[in-house]
Short mmCIF file of C-alpha atoms and ligand atoms in Angstrom, two decimals:
data_model
loop_
_atom_site.label_atom_id
_atom_site.label_comp_id
_atom_site.label_asym_id
_atom_site.label_seq_id
_atom_site.Cartn_x
_atom_site.Cartn_y
_atom_site.Cartn_z
CA MET A 8 86.77 133.38 126.56
CA ILE A 9 85.00 132.28 123.36
CA GLN A 10 84.37 128.53 123.42
CA LYS A 11 83.88 126.84 120.04
CA PHE A 12 81.72 123.71 119.77
CA GLU A 13 81.67 121.32 116.83
CA MET A 14 78.74 119.08 116.04
CA ILE A 15 78.79 115.96 118.22
CA LYS A 16 77.46 112.77 116.67
CA SER A 17 77.49 110.46 119.69
CA LEU A 18 78.01 110.64 123.46
CA ARG A 19 79.21 107.55 125.33
CA GLY A 20 80.79 106.85 128.69
CA THR A 21 80.52 107.18 132.44
CA LEU A 22 80.50 110.41 134.40
CA ASN A 23 81.39 111.03 138.03
CA LEU A 24 80.28 114.58 138.68
CA ALA A 25 81.30 116.77 141.62
CA GLY A 26 79.09 117.19 144.67
CA ASP A 27 75.73 118.90 144.59
CA LYS A 28 76.12 122.67 144.92
CA SER A 29 73.09 123.25 147.18
CA ILE A 30 74.10 120.44 149.55
CA SER A 31 77.77 121.52 149.54
CA HIS A 32 76.89 125.13 150.47
CA ARG A 33 74.88 123.80 153.40
CA ALA A 34 77.56 121.30 154.46
CA VAL A 35 80.14 124.12 154.55
CA MET A 36 77.78 126.37 156.51
CA PHE A 37 76.67 123.73 159.02
CA ALA A 38 80.23 122.49 159.56
CA SER A 39 81.28 126.12 160.16
CA LEU A 40 78.50 126.68 162.68
CA ALA A 41 79.17 123.42 164.53
CA GLU A 42 81.85 123.26 167.18
CA GLY A 43 84.92 121.22 166.28
CA GLU A 44 85.97 119.22 163.25
CA SER A 45 83.74 118.06 160.40
CA ILE A 46 84.69 116.43 157.11
CA ILE A 47 82.96 117.00 153.78
CA TYR A 48 83.51 114.35 151.11
CA ASN A 49 82.85 115.07 147.42
CA CYS A 50 82.31 118.77 148.03
CA SER A 51 81.31 120.84 144.99
CA GLU A 52 84.25 122.33 143.07
CA SER A 53 82.21 125.34 142.08
CA GLU A 54 83.23 128.97 142.46
CA ASP A 55 79.94 129.52 144.32
CA VAL A 56 80.82 127.08 147.10
CA THR A 57 84.31 128.61 147.26
CA SER A 58 82.55 131.94 147.95
CA THR A 59 80.78 130.34 150.92
CA ILE A 60 84.09 128.89 152.20
CA ASN A 61 85.77 132.30 151.86
CA CYS A 62 83.00 134.01 153.83
CA PHE A 63 83.32 131.57 156.75
CA SER A 64 87.15 131.72 156.63
CA LYS A 65 86.83 135.46 157.21
CA MET A 66 84.77 134.65 160.30
CA GLY A 67 87.43 132.44 161.88
CA CYS A 68 86.51 128.96 160.54
CA LYS A 69 89.39 126.83 159.24
CA PHE A 70 89.30 124.84 156.01
CA GLU A 71 91.82 122.27 154.80
CA ARG A 72 91.24 121.09 151.24
CA ASP A 73 92.52 117.88 149.75
CA GLY A 74 90.88 117.55 146.33
CA ASN A 75 87.16 117.25 146.95
CA THR A 76 87.58 116.44 150.64
CA ILE A 77 87.42 119.38 153.01
CA LYS A 78 88.23 119.32 156.70
CA VAL A 79 86.39 122.12 158.52
CA LEU A 80 87.05 123.47 161.98
CA GLY A 81 83.80 125.14 163.04
CA LYS A 82 83.33 127.89 165.63
CA GLY A 83 80.29 126.75 167.62
CA PHE A 84 77.11 128.50 168.78
CA LYS A 85 77.15 132.31 168.18
CA ASN A 86 80.91 132.18 168.14
CA LEU A 87 81.75 133.32 164.60
CA GLN A 88 84.30 136.15 164.56
CA GLN A 89 83.52 139.57 163.17
CA PRO A 90 85.07 139.71 159.68
CA SER A 91 87.68 142.42 159.27
CA ASP A 92 86.19 143.48 155.93
CA ASP A 93 83.13 142.84 153.72
CA LEU A 94 81.97 139.28 153.06
CA ASP A 95 82.17 138.72 149.30
CA ALA A 96 79.52 136.26 148.08
CA GLY A 97 80.75 136.53 144.46
CA ASN A 98 77.99 135.34 142.12
CA SER A 99 76.22 133.22 144.70
CA GLY A 100 72.62 133.95 145.70
CA THR A 101 72.60 130.88 147.96
CA THR A 102 75.66 132.11 149.91
CA THR A 103 74.13 135.57 150.34
CA ARG A 104 70.65 134.55 151.35
CA LEU A 105 71.57 131.68 153.65
CA ILE A 106 74.36 133.48 155.50
CA SER A 107 72.05 136.46 156.06
CA GLY A 108 69.99 134.30 158.42
CA ILE A 109 73.15 133.18 160.21
CA LEU A 110 74.64 136.70 160.43
CA ALA A 111 71.39 138.12 161.80
CA ALA A 112 71.92 135.94 164.90
CA GLN A 113 75.52 137.04 165.59
CA ASN A 114 76.70 139.75 167.96
CA PHE A 115 78.58 141.76 165.33
CA GLN A 116 77.91 143.92 162.30
CA SER A 117 78.78 142.62 158.84
CA THR A 118 78.29 143.61 155.23
CA ILE A 119 77.73 141.28 152.26
CA ILE A 120 78.86 142.32 148.79
CA GLY A 121 78.74 140.47 145.47
CA ASP A 122 79.61 140.66 141.78
CA GLU A 123 77.66 142.72 139.23
CA SER A 124 74.99 140.05 138.66
CA LEU A 125 74.45 139.26 142.36
CA SER A 126 74.34 142.99 143.15
CA LYS A 127 71.22 143.30 140.98
CA ARG A 128 69.31 140.42 142.60
CA PRO A 129 66.41 141.07 145.02
CA MET A 130 67.17 140.81 148.73
CA ARG A 131 63.90 142.15 150.18
CA ARG A 132 62.50 138.64 149.84
CA ILE A 133 64.79 137.75 152.78
CA THR A 134 65.08 141.08 154.62
CA GLU A 135 61.31 141.49 155.04
CA PRO A 136 60.58 138.06 156.59
CA LEU A 137 63.80 138.12 158.67
CA LYS A 138 62.71 141.50 160.07
CA LEU A 139 59.56 139.80 161.38
CA MET A 140 61.94 137.72 163.53
CA GLY A 141 63.55 140.89 164.89
CA ALA A 142 66.58 140.87 162.58
CA VAL A 143 68.10 144.16 161.44
CA LEU A 144 69.27 144.09 157.83
CA LYS A 145 69.83 147.05 155.53
CA PRO A 146 70.14 146.40 151.80
CA SER A 147 70.68 149.24 149.30
CA ASP A 148 67.75 151.58 148.48
CA GLU A 149 66.96 149.26 145.56
CA GLY A 150 66.70 146.29 147.95
CA THR A 151 69.97 144.77 146.68
CA LEU A 152 73.58 144.25 147.83
CA PRO A 153 75.58 145.64 149.50
CA MET A 154 73.62 144.64 152.57
CA THR A 155 74.63 145.36 156.17
CA ILE A 156 73.44 143.12 158.96
CA TYR A 157 73.38 144.52 162.50
CA PRO A 158 73.32 142.67 165.81
CA SER A 159 69.86 142.61 167.37
CA SER A 160 68.74 141.85 170.92
CA LYS A 161 65.17 141.33 169.72
CA ILE A 162 65.40 138.10 167.73
CA LYS A 163 62.22 136.09 168.32
CA PRO A 164 60.53 132.99 166.92
CA VAL A 165 57.72 133.29 164.36
CA GLU A 166 54.93 131.38 162.76
CA TYR A 167 55.28 132.34 159.12
CA THR A 168 53.84 131.29 155.76
CA PHE A 169 56.29 131.75 152.88
CA GLN A 170 55.20 134.28 150.25
CA VAL A 171 57.75 133.24 147.59
CA ALA A 172 58.47 129.60 146.62
CA SER A 173 62.17 129.81 147.42
CA ALA A 174 64.46 127.39 149.26
CA GLN A 175 66.85 130.27 149.84
CA VAL A 176 64.26 132.36 151.68
CA LYS A 177 63.09 129.30 153.62
CA SER A 178 66.66 128.42 154.60
CA ALA A 179 67.54 131.98 155.66
CA MET A 180 64.66 131.96 158.14
CA ILE A 181 65.40 128.45 159.39
CA LEU A 182 69.05 129.38 159.94
CA LEU A 183 68.02 132.29 162.14
CA ALA A 184 65.42 130.13 163.94
CA ILE A 185 68.04 127.54 165.00
CA HIS A 186 69.63 130.21 167.19
CA LEU A 187 66.50 130.46 169.41
CA ASP A 188 65.34 128.28 172.32
CA GLU A 189 61.69 128.66 171.35
CA GLU A 190 60.41 126.88 168.29
CA SER A 191 59.53 128.70 165.03
CA VAL A 192 56.95 127.22 162.69
CA PHE A 193 57.16 127.82 158.95
CA ILE A 194 54.48 126.89 156.43
CA GLU A 195 55.57 126.19 152.89
CA PRO A 196 52.56 126.23 150.52
CA VAL A 197 54.61 125.18 147.47
CA PRO A 198 57.42 122.67 148.14
CA THR A 199 60.99 123.72 147.29
CA ARG A 200 64.28 121.84 147.73
CA ASN A 201 64.43 120.55 151.31
CA HIS A 202 68.16 119.98 151.91
CA THR A 203 68.23 122.38 154.87
CA GLU A 204 65.40 120.49 156.60
CA LEU A 205 66.96 117.07 155.91
CA MET A 206 70.51 118.04 156.87
CA LEU A 207 69.42 119.71 160.12
CA GLY A 208 66.96 116.91 160.90
CA LEU A 209 63.98 119.29 161.20
CA LYS A 210 60.52 118.00 162.00
CA THR A 211 58.20 118.54 159.02
CA ILE A 212 54.54 117.60 158.72
CA PRO A 213 52.20 117.95 155.77
CA SER A 214 49.19 120.17 156.53
CA GLU A 215 46.21 121.56 154.65
CA ASN A 216 48.06 124.81 153.89
CA GLY A 217 51.38 123.23 152.99
CA ILE A 218 54.36 121.64 154.70
CA LYS A 219 54.85 122.72 158.33
CA ILE A 220 58.50 123.02 159.32
CA PHE A 221 59.64 123.30 162.94
CA ALA A 222 63.03 124.76 163.90
CA SER A 223 64.75 125.76 167.13
CA LYS A 224 68.14 125.59 168.87
CA LYS A 225 67.59 121.83 169.26
CA ASN A 226 68.43 121.64 165.55
CA TYR A 227 71.68 123.63 165.77
CA PRO A 228 74.30 121.68 163.76
CA VAL A 229 76.91 119.46 165.39
CA SER A 230 80.20 118.45 163.79
CA LYS A 231 79.96 115.38 161.54
CA VAL A 232 80.99 113.70 158.32
CA PHE A 233 79.08 114.88 155.23
CA THR A 234 79.12 112.88 152.01
CA VAL A 235 77.75 114.95 149.15
CA PRO A 236 76.04 113.15 146.23
CA SER A 237 76.74 114.35 142.68
CA ASP A 238 74.85 117.38 141.42
CA ILE A 239 71.62 116.61 139.55
CA SER A 240 71.60 120.15 138.12
CA SER A 241 75.08 119.62 136.61
CA ALA A 242 73.92 116.16 135.46
CA SER A 243 70.89 117.63 133.66
CA PHE A 244 73.07 119.14 130.90
CA PHE A 245 74.56 115.71 130.11
CA ILE A 246 71.17 113.98 130.48
CA VAL A 247 69.68 116.26 127.84
CA ALA A 248 72.78 115.98 125.62
CA GLY A 249 72.53 112.17 125.78
CA LEU A 250 68.80 112.13 125.00
CA ILE A 251 69.00 114.44 121.98
CA THR A 252 72.15 112.93 120.41
CA GLN A 253 71.87 109.77 118.32
CA ASN A 254 73.86 106.65 119.25
CA SER A 255 74.36 107.84 122.80
CA GLU A 256 74.47 106.09 126.13
CA ILE A 257 75.74 107.82 129.26
CA ILE A 258 75.98 106.51 132.81
CA ILE A 259 76.03 109.18 135.51
CA LYS A 260 77.07 107.81 138.91
CA HIS A 261 75.91 108.62 142.42
CA VAL A 262 73.52 111.44 141.55
CA SER A 263 71.37 113.20 144.17
CA LEU A 264 67.80 111.97 143.66
CA ASN A 265 66.10 114.03 146.33
CA PRO A 266 62.43 114.18 145.18
CA THR A 267 62.45 118.00 145.50
CA ARG A 268 65.12 118.02 142.74
CA THR A 269 64.18 115.19 140.35
CA GLY A 270 61.47 117.12 138.46
CA ILE A 271 63.84 117.31 135.46
CA ILE A 272 63.90 113.49 135.25
CA THR A 273 60.10 113.32 135.56
CA VAL A 274 59.52 115.91 132.81
CA LEU A 275 62.10 114.40 130.43
CA ARG A 276 60.70 110.90 130.97
CA ASN A 277 57.19 112.23 130.27
CA MET A 278 58.58 113.66 127.03
CA GLY A 279 59.74 110.15 126.09
CA GLY A 280 63.28 110.32 127.46
CA GLN A 281 64.88 106.99 128.30
CA ILE A 282 66.42 107.59 131.72
CA GLU A 283 66.90 104.53 133.91
CA ILE A 284 67.65 104.79 137.61
CA PHE A 285 69.58 102.00 139.30
CA ASN A 286 71.51 101.39 142.57
CA GLU A 287 69.01 103.69 144.29
CA HIS A 288 69.65 104.03 148.02
CA ASP A 289 69.59 106.44 150.96
CA GLU A 290 72.73 108.26 152.07
CA GLY A 291 72.76 110.70 154.99
CA GLY A 292 69.02 111.32 154.54
CA GLU A 293 69.34 112.02 150.81
CA LYS A 294 68.31 109.64 148.01
CA VAL A 295 71.12 108.76 145.63
CA GLY A 296 71.36 106.58 142.52
CA ASP A 297 73.04 105.98 139.15
CA LEU A 298 71.43 107.09 135.89
CA LYS A 299 71.57 105.54 132.43
CA VAL A 300 70.57 107.90 129.65
CA SER A 301 69.98 106.68 126.08
CA SER A 302 69.17 108.56 122.85
CA SER A 303 65.43 109.12 122.63
CA ASP A 304 62.70 110.59 120.46
CA LEU A 305 61.17 113.38 122.53
CA THR A 306 57.76 115.03 122.30
CA ASN A 307 56.93 118.31 124.02
CA ILE A 308 54.32 118.15 126.78
CA GLU A 309 52.46 120.62 128.95
CA ILE A 310 54.67 121.39 131.96
CA PRO A 311 52.52 121.67 135.09
CA LYS A 312 52.73 124.78 137.27
CA GLU A 313 53.36 122.81 140.50
CA ILE A 314 56.62 121.31 139.20
CA ILE A 315 58.24 124.68 138.35
CA PRO A 316 60.08 125.25 141.70
CA ASN A 317 61.47 121.70 141.39
CA ILE A 318 62.93 122.33 137.90
CA ILE A 319 63.68 126.05 138.18
CA ASP A 320 67.46 125.69 137.60
CA GLU A 321 66.98 123.17 134.79
CA ILE A 322 64.57 125.19 132.61
CA PRO A 323 67.27 126.57 130.27
CA ILE A 324 68.58 123.08 129.42
CA LEU A 325 65.05 121.62 129.40
CA SER A 326 64.12 124.18 126.74
CA VAL A 327 67.10 122.99 124.66
CA ALA A 328 65.63 119.47 124.87
CA GLY A 329 62.31 121.04 123.80
CA VAL A 330 63.89 122.39 120.61
CA PHE A 331 64.73 118.78 119.58
CA ALA A 332 61.32 117.41 120.63
CA LYS A 333 58.23 117.14 118.41
CA GLY A 334 55.87 120.11 118.75
CA LYS A 335 56.33 123.48 120.35
CA PHE A 336 58.15 123.86 123.70
CA THR A 337 56.20 126.09 126.10
CA ILE A 338 57.07 127.10 129.64
CA ARG A 339 54.89 129.43 131.77
CA ASN A 340 54.53 130.26 135.49
CA SER A 341 58.29 130.78 135.66
CA HIS A 342 58.57 134.43 136.62
CA GLU A 343 61.35 133.52 139.09
CA LEU A 344 63.65 132.93 136.09
CA ARG A 345 63.82 136.70 135.66
CA VAL A 346 65.71 137.10 138.97
CA LYS A 347 68.34 134.37 138.63
CA GLU A 348 72.04 134.87 137.73
CA SER A 349 70.70 136.56 134.57
CA ASP A 350 67.14 137.23 133.42
CA ARG A 351 66.96 133.67 132.13
CA ILE A 352 63.76 134.23 130.13
CA SER A 353 65.36 136.96 128.06
CA SER A 354 68.79 135.23 127.93
CA VAL A 355 67.29 132.01 126.56
CA CYS A 356 64.94 133.79 124.13
CA GLU A 357 67.72 135.98 122.71
CA ASN A 358 70.01 132.98 122.15
CA PHE A 359 67.22 130.92 120.56
CA LYS A 360 66.58 133.81 118.14
CA ARG A 361 70.28 133.77 117.21
CA ALA A 362 69.91 130.04 116.47
CA GLY A 363 67.20 130.92 113.92
CA LEU A 364 64.28 129.63 116.01
CA ASN A 365 60.81 131.15 116.39
CA VAL A 366 60.43 132.52 119.89
CA VAL A 367 57.58 134.19 121.74
CA GLU A 368 58.53 135.74 125.07
CA PHE A 369 56.01 136.11 127.91
CA GLU A 370 56.44 137.85 131.25
CA ASP A 371 56.48 134.42 132.95
CA GLY A 372 58.03 132.19 130.29
CA PHE A 373 58.40 131.63 126.55
CA GLU A 374 57.63 129.32 123.67
CA VAL A 375 59.99 128.12 120.99
CA ASP A 376 59.91 126.03 117.83
CA GLY A 377 61.30 126.03 114.29
CA GLU A 378 64.46 124.92 112.52
CA LEU A 379 68.01 125.62 113.63
CA THR A 380 70.04 127.80 111.29
CA THR A 381 72.89 126.20 109.38
CA SER A 382 75.13 129.25 109.64
CA HIS A 383 77.65 129.57 112.46
CA VAL A 384 76.24 131.50 115.42
CA GLU A 385 77.72 133.03 118.53
CA PHE A 386 75.71 132.68 121.73
CA GLU A 387 75.95 134.94 124.79
CA THR A 388 76.19 133.61 128.35
CA TYR A 389 74.93 136.83 129.93
CA PHE A 390 77.57 135.93 132.57
CA ASP A 391 75.31 133.07 133.67
CA HIS A 392 76.78 129.56 134.12
CA ARG A 393 73.57 127.70 133.27
CA ILE A 394 73.03 129.73 130.10
CA ALA A 395 76.65 128.95 129.15
CA MET A 396 76.16 125.19 129.57
CA ALA A 397 72.68 125.04 127.99
CA PHE A 398 73.92 126.83 124.87
CA GLY A 399 77.16 124.85 124.87
CA ILE A 400 74.95 121.77 124.43
CA LEU A 401 72.82 123.45 121.76
CA ALA A 402 76.01 124.62 119.99
CA SER A 403 77.33 121.05 119.88
CA LYS A 404 74.11 119.95 118.14
CA MET A 405 74.29 122.54 115.36
CA GLU A 406 75.32 121.35 111.93
CA ASN A 407 78.16 123.79 111.54
CA GLY A 408 78.90 124.15 115.22
CA ALA A 409 78.60 127.39 117.18
CA SER A 410 80.49 129.46 119.73
CA VAL A 411 79.61 130.65 123.22
CA ARG A 412 81.13 133.91 124.47
CA ASP A 413 82.36 134.39 128.06
CA PHE A 414 82.19 130.64 128.54
CA GLU A 415 84.44 130.76 131.64
CA HIS A 416 81.28 131.44 133.68
CA VAL A 417 80.65 127.65 133.77
CA GLY A 418 83.09 127.67 136.70
CA ILE A 419 80.32 129.08 138.90
CA SER A 420 78.87 125.55 139.10
CA ASN A 421 80.99 123.13 137.03
CA PRO A 422 84.57 124.08 136.09
CA LYS A 423 85.08 120.64 134.50
CA PHE A 424 82.17 120.90 132.02
CA ILE A 425 84.32 120.99 128.85
CA ILE A 426 86.62 118.16 130.01
CA GLN A 427 83.54 116.04 130.81
CA MET A 428 81.87 116.80 127.43
CA ASN A 429 85.09 115.99 125.57
CA GLY A 430 85.41 112.73 127.48
CA LEU A 431 81.96 111.62 126.25
CA SER A 432 82.07 112.95 122.70
CA HIS A 433 82.54 110.85 119.61
CA ASN A 434 82.54 112.87 116.46
CA SER A 435 81.86 110.05 114.06
CA ASN A 436 78.78 107.90 113.88
CA ILE A 437 79.22 104.37 115.25
C1 LIG B 7 68.94 127.09 145.79
C2 LIG B 7 67.65 127.46 145.64
C3 LIG B 7 67.08 127.93 144.37
C4 LIG B 7 67.99 127.65 143.19
C5 LIG B 7 69.42 127.97 143.50
C6 LIG B 7 69.91 127.15 144.68
C7 LIG B 7 69.39 126.61 147.12
O1 LIG B 7 66.86 129.32 144.44
O2 LIG B 7 67.57 128.39 142.06
O3 LIG B 7 70.24 127.69 142.38
O4 LIG B 7 70.46 125.98 147.21
O5 LIG B 7 68.66 126.83 148.10
P1 LIG B 7 65.48 129.89 145.03
O6 LIG B 7 65.30 129.22 146.32
O7 LIG B 7 65.64 131.36 145.20
O8 LIG B 7 64.46 129.53 144.00
#
């Protein structure tokens, strides 16, 4: 589907976004593992989380959906049923990598498949460390999906230092470790999102070499009520749109403000972005608050290496903010972008070139500056939801508008993106 965007002159209003995708995936998984009934409020409406639900349905868990509220009947310790066919993770790397840790602990064989994009993404980053715990996983010869997971009688705890800064790898190992009586100890040199640790109540202590994380069967999930805060990654598209559009003021309610995710707010504020946080409070171990975003004059800054894992999903939209900021936007140390839903370095660079900008691509990032073209352009999504939304925002800032091809891919994280943009847009100056 080709989505046309006209130039937006002002964005005003209040947004209530759906639940955070990372937290929703975990809520669905933990409720499925727990014995008995759990309820998830404000669950993500994304296709990715639906992929997780479908995988656990195939393993005997029951889901009853009423809007964003989901009642889950979980199966209990090592009691998932063998699926009668392959588990389809769709486009979702989080589904694939996290359930691999869970499946490695079960007494049956299973195979995970995915769509074209997911089938190209690297799985050895989980198979190699899970093998150290005695798991038996066989990805394709290229180290990708389809991947078959075999039952193993040799699962054992480990003390392991993560080699890749990835919450998905960390979570896969933790989810295997919670099936063992003896404790595993993981050391995370570079912090990544910590929803798994918070939601399972894991003990974590800072150490010289990084954060030490302890996990064992004591942390196996029990049934409960989960309330999911709104998704800061979905919010980031509207935050940037509000900052770079004149006469704009947007309130975004009940957003997840977990410090391992708020790097985007830190960077945009350091660029001069007016983002106020109010009603900040704790909810189920996660920080939550409302945001007020006002039009701002932005200036590009040096983005420190340490913050990259915290902003990894927001880099495409951050770079759109960079195009409207004074000076050149530069991002480095972001090699991980090459193995996301698309190669996000090349996707972003190609689209920026179409917009008439000057782009230099590096192996681990890119730089961009220059003037936007006044002719109508057509952007590509590369079948990647975050590229679709980032260039939807850029398109709505171009003098003569622009189009984005294959825009339906927004559904992977936010099917309501267009409705929400339309609700905020005012096409005349006020
Ligand atoms: C996620 C972790 C991140 C992120 C992804 C969601 C998660 O991936 O990019 O969108 O929910 O654990 P990596 O951990 O591989 O960086």
